Amino acid sequence: MQDTDDDILSRGWKRICLFALFIAPDGGSILDPEPSFQKISGKWIVGPIIYTLVLKNVQEDVGKWAQRVGRWNFTSVIPCHFQGPAPATPREFREVSHGLLLLSDPSSQPN
């Protein structure tokens, strides 16, 4: 069965997402991005590069900010680089933020 234009565009978009989050995903993800993309799809994550270069150096500030935002009453979040708005609750936001502050090995995230 031959790929349609939509199949090709979808596969390319998934590859770009993996590159944007992980800079150098494993080679298998480039050839077939679907398994890796499904591991991260629908989840709130921060790429290891952003965590390593930015967030881990300002954890206290990020924690204070996350606590303030987590008290707001909202039902969605607008992601910086992906389609939105996406459904999210203050509780989900706090859980992701808490996980970021505890994250000691960002390479453990899916690649």
PDB file of C-alpha atoms in Angstrom:
ATOM      1  CA  MET A   1       0.000   0.000   0.000  1.00  0.00           C
ATOM      2  CA  GLN A   2       1.401   3.373  -0.993  1.00  0.00           C
ATOM      3  CA  ASP A   3       1.526   6.248   1.498  1.00  0.00           C
ATOM      4  CA  THR A   4      -0.852   9.122   0.894  1.00  0.00           C
ATOM      5  CA  ASP A   5       0.264  12.744   1.119  1.00  0.00           C
ATOM      6  CA  ASP A   6      -1.448  12.922   4.533  1.00  0.00           C
ATOM      7  CA  ASP A   7       0.538   9.871   5.733  1.00  0.00           C
ATOM      8  CA  ILE A   8       3.796  11.454   4.605  1.00  0.00           C
ATOM      9  CA  LEU A   9       2.971  14.811   6.220  1.00  0.00           C
ATOM     10  CA  SER A  10       1.921  13.131   9.479  1.00  0.00           C
ATOM     11  CA  ARG A  11       5.117  11.053   9.653  1.00  0.00           C
ATOM     12  CA  GLY A  12       7.217  14.166   8.934  1.00  0.00           C
ATOM     13  CA  TRP A  13       5.432  16.176  11.623  1.00  0.00           C
ATOM     14  CA  LYS A  14       6.016  13.398  14.176  1.00  0.00           C
ATOM     15  CA  ARG A  15       9.718  13.343  13.283  1.00  0.00           C
ATOM     16  CA  ILE A  16       9.953  17.107  13.733  1.00  0.00           C
ATOM     17  CA  CYS A  17       8.238  16.851  17.139  1.00  0.00           C
ATOM     18  CA  LEU A  18      10.733  14.221  18.280  1.00  0.00           C
ATOM     19  CA  PHE A  19      13.660  16.343  17.046  1.00  0.00           C
ATOM     20  CA  ALA A  20      12.264  19.454  18.743  1.00  0.00           C
ATOM     21  CA  LEU A  21      11.950  17.706  22.089  1.00  0.00           C
ATOM     22  CA  PHE A  22      14.991  15.453  22.048  1.00  0.00           C
ATOM     23  CA  ILE A  23      17.394  17.012  19.473  1.00  0.00           C
ATOM     24  CA  ALA A  24      18.788  13.590  18.563  1.00  0.00           C
ATOM     25  CA  PRO A  25      16.204  10.829  18.943  1.00  0.00           C
ATOM     26  CA  ASP A  26      17.397   7.310  18.210  1.00  0.00           C
ATOM     27  CA  GLY A  27      17.688   6.285  14.573  1.00  0.00           C
ATOM     28  CA  GLY A  28      14.690   3.980  14.757  1.00  0.00           C
ATOM     29  CA  SER A  29      12.509   6.958  15.645  1.00  0.00           C
ATOM     30  CA  ILE A  30      13.601   8.715  12.494  1.00  0.00           C
ATOM     31  CA  LEU A  31      12.754   5.780  10.243  1.00  0.00           C
ATOM     32  CA  ASP A  32       9.499   4.978  12.064  1.00  0.00           C
ATOM     33  CA  PRO A  33       8.511   7.777  14.452  1.00  0.00           C
ATOM     34  CA  GLU A  34       5.166   6.239  15.442  1.00  0.00           C
ATOM     35  CA  PRO A  35       6.234   4.122  18.487  1.00  0.00           C
ATOM     36  CA  SER A  36       8.248   6.941  20.086  1.00  0.00           C
ATOM     37  CA  PHE A  37       5.621   9.516  19.227  1.00  0.00           C
ATOM     38  CA  GLN A  38       2.909   7.406  20.884  1.00  0.00           C
ATOM     39  CA  LYS A  39       4.977   7.259  24.098  1.00  0.00           C
ATOM     40  CA  ILE A  40       4.834  11.052  24.409  1.00  0.00           C
ATOM     41  CA  SER A  41       1.527  11.803  22.695  1.00  0.00           C
ATOM     42  CA  GLY A  42      -1.104  13.306  24.974  1.00  0.00           C
ATOM     43  CA  LYS A  43       1.356  13.880  27.831  1.00  0.00           C
ATOM     44  CA  TRP A  44       2.799  17.051  29.262  1.00  0.00           C
ATOM     45  CA  ILE A  45       6.575  16.763  29.023  1.00  0.00           C
ATOM     46  CA  VAL A  46       9.616  18.985  28.917  1.00  0.00           C
ATOM     47  CA  GLY A  47      12.407  17.955  26.604  1.00  0.00           C
ATOM     48  CA  PRO A  48      15.683  16.970  28.264  1.00  0.00           C
ATOM     49  CA  ILE A  49      17.556  19.849  26.608  1.00  0.00           C
ATOM     50  CA  ILE A  50      15.227  22.495  28.095  1.00  0.00           C
ATOM     51  CA  TYR A  51      15.377  20.786  31.471  1.00  0.00           C
ATOM     52  CA  THR A  52      19.171  20.499  31.439  1.00  0.00           C
ATOM     53  CA  LEU A  53      19.998  23.947  30.081  1.00  0.00           C
ATOM     54  CA  VAL A  54      17.282  25.995  31.762  1.00  0.00           C
ATOM     55  CA  LEU A  55      14.942  24.511  34.323  1.00  0.00           C
ATOM     56  CA  LYS A  56      17.341  22.603  36.535  1.00  0.00           C
ATOM     57  CA  ASN A  57      19.283  25.830  37.097  1.00  0.00           C
ATOM     58  CA  VAL A  58      16.240  27.730  38.363  1.00  0.00           C
ATOM     59  CA  GLN A  59      14.281  25.024  40.176  1.00  0.00           C
ATOM     60  CA  GLU A  60      13.310  27.217  43.101  1.00  0.00           C
ATOM     61  CA  ASP A  61      11.893  29.910  40.824  1.00  0.00           C
ATOM     62  CA  VAL A  62      10.111  27.340  38.659  1.00  0.00           C
ATOM     63  CA  GLY A  63       8.658  25.744  41.792  1.00  0.00           C
ATOM     64  CA  LYS A  64       7.277  29.055  43.069  1.00  0.00           C
ATOM     65  CA  TRP A  65       5.842  29.889  39.662  1.00  0.00           C
ATOM     66  CA  ALA A  66       4.267  26.431  39.321  1.00  0.00           C
ATOM     67  CA  GLN A  67       2.659  26.733  42.760  1.00  0.00           C
ATOM     68  CA  ARG A  68       1.114  30.097  41.816  1.00  0.00           C
ATOM     69  CA  VAL A  69      -0.172  28.888  38.443  1.00  0.00           C
ATOM     70  CA  GLY A  70      -1.424  25.648  39.996  1.00  0.00           C
ATOM     71  CA  ARG A  71      -3.834  27.668  42.152  1.00  0.00           C
ATOM     72  CA  TRP A  72      -5.542  29.217  39.132  1.00  0.00           C
ATOM     73  CA  ASN A  73      -8.853  27.828  37.911  1.00  0.00           C
ATOM     74  CA  PHE A  74      -8.323  26.691  34.300  1.00  0.00           C
ATOM     75  CA  THR A  75      -9.393  23.895  31.995  1.00  0.00           C
ATOM     76  CA  SER A  76      -6.814  24.178  29.217  1.00  0.00           C
ATOM     77  CA  VAL A  77      -3.249  25.219  28.444  1.00  0.00           C
ATOM     78  CA  ILE A  78      -1.813  26.633  25.237  1.00  0.00           C
ATOM     79  CA  PRO A  79       1.433  24.778  24.463  1.00  0.00           C
ATOM     80  CA  CYS A  80       4.322  26.747  22.978  1.00  0.00           C
ATOM     81  CA  HIS A  81       5.082  24.444  20.065  1.00  0.00           C
ATOM     82  CA  PHE A  82       2.110  22.144  19.634  1.00  0.00           C
ATOM     83  CA  GLN A  83      -1.566  22.363  18.788  1.00  0.00           C
ATOM     84  CA  GLY A  84      -3.712  23.953  21.428  1.00  0.00           C
ATOM     85  CA  PRO A  85      -5.474  24.774  23.507  1.00  0.00           C
ATOM     86  CA  ALA A  86      -5.075  21.381  25.157  1.00  0.00           C
ATOM     87  CA  PRO A  87      -7.198  20.153  28.066  1.00  0.00           C
ATOM     88  CA  ALA A  88      -5.419  20.437  31.409  1.00  0.00           C
ATOM     89  CA  THR A  89      -6.428  20.964  35.004  1.00  0.00           C
ATOM     90  CA  PRO A  90      -4.559  22.753  37.775  1.00  0.00           C
ATOM     91  CA  ARG A  91      -3.919  19.346  39.349  1.00  0.00           C
ATOM     92  CA  GLU A  92      -2.310  17.995  36.163  1.00  0.00           C
ATOM     93  CA  PHE A  93      -0.201  21.138  35.933  1.00  0.00           C
ATOM     94  CA  ARG A  94       0.993  20.723  39.521  1.00  0.00           C
ATOM     95  CA  GLU A  95       1.809  17.030  38.930  1.00  0.00           C
ATOM     96  CA  VAL A  96       3.920  17.820  35.866  1.00  0.00           C
ATOM     97  CA  SER A  97       5.636  20.692  37.645  1.00  0.00           C
ATOM     98  CA  HIS A  98       6.323  18.549  40.697  1.00  0.00           C
ATOM     99  CA  GLY A  99       7.792  15.860  38.436  1.00  0.00           C
ATOM    100  CA  LEU A 100      10.084  18.417  36.806  1.00  0.00           C
ATOM    101  CA  LEU A 101      11.399  19.540  40.141  1.00  0.00           C
ATOM    102  CA  LEU A 102      12.113  15.949  41.146  1.00  0.00           C
ATOM    103  CA  LEU A 103      13.536  14.895  37.788  1.00  0.00           C
ATOM    104  CA  SER A 104      17.159  13.927  38.253  1.00  0.00           C
ATOM    105  CA  ASP A 105      17.777  12.109  34.991  1.00  0.00           C
ATOM    106  CA  PRO A 106      16.053  13.736  32.011  1.00  0.00           C
ATOM    107  CA  SER A 107      17.512  11.073  29.721  1.00  0.00           C
ATOM    108  CA  SER A 108      15.027   8.641  31.244  1.00  0.00           C
ATOM    109  CA  GLN A 109      12.242  10.265  29.225  1.00  0.00           C
ATOM    110  CA  PRO A 110      11.207   8.432  26.028  1.00  0.00           C
ATOM    111  CA  ASN A 111      13.318   9.080  22.984  1.00  0.00           C
TER     112      ASN A 111
END
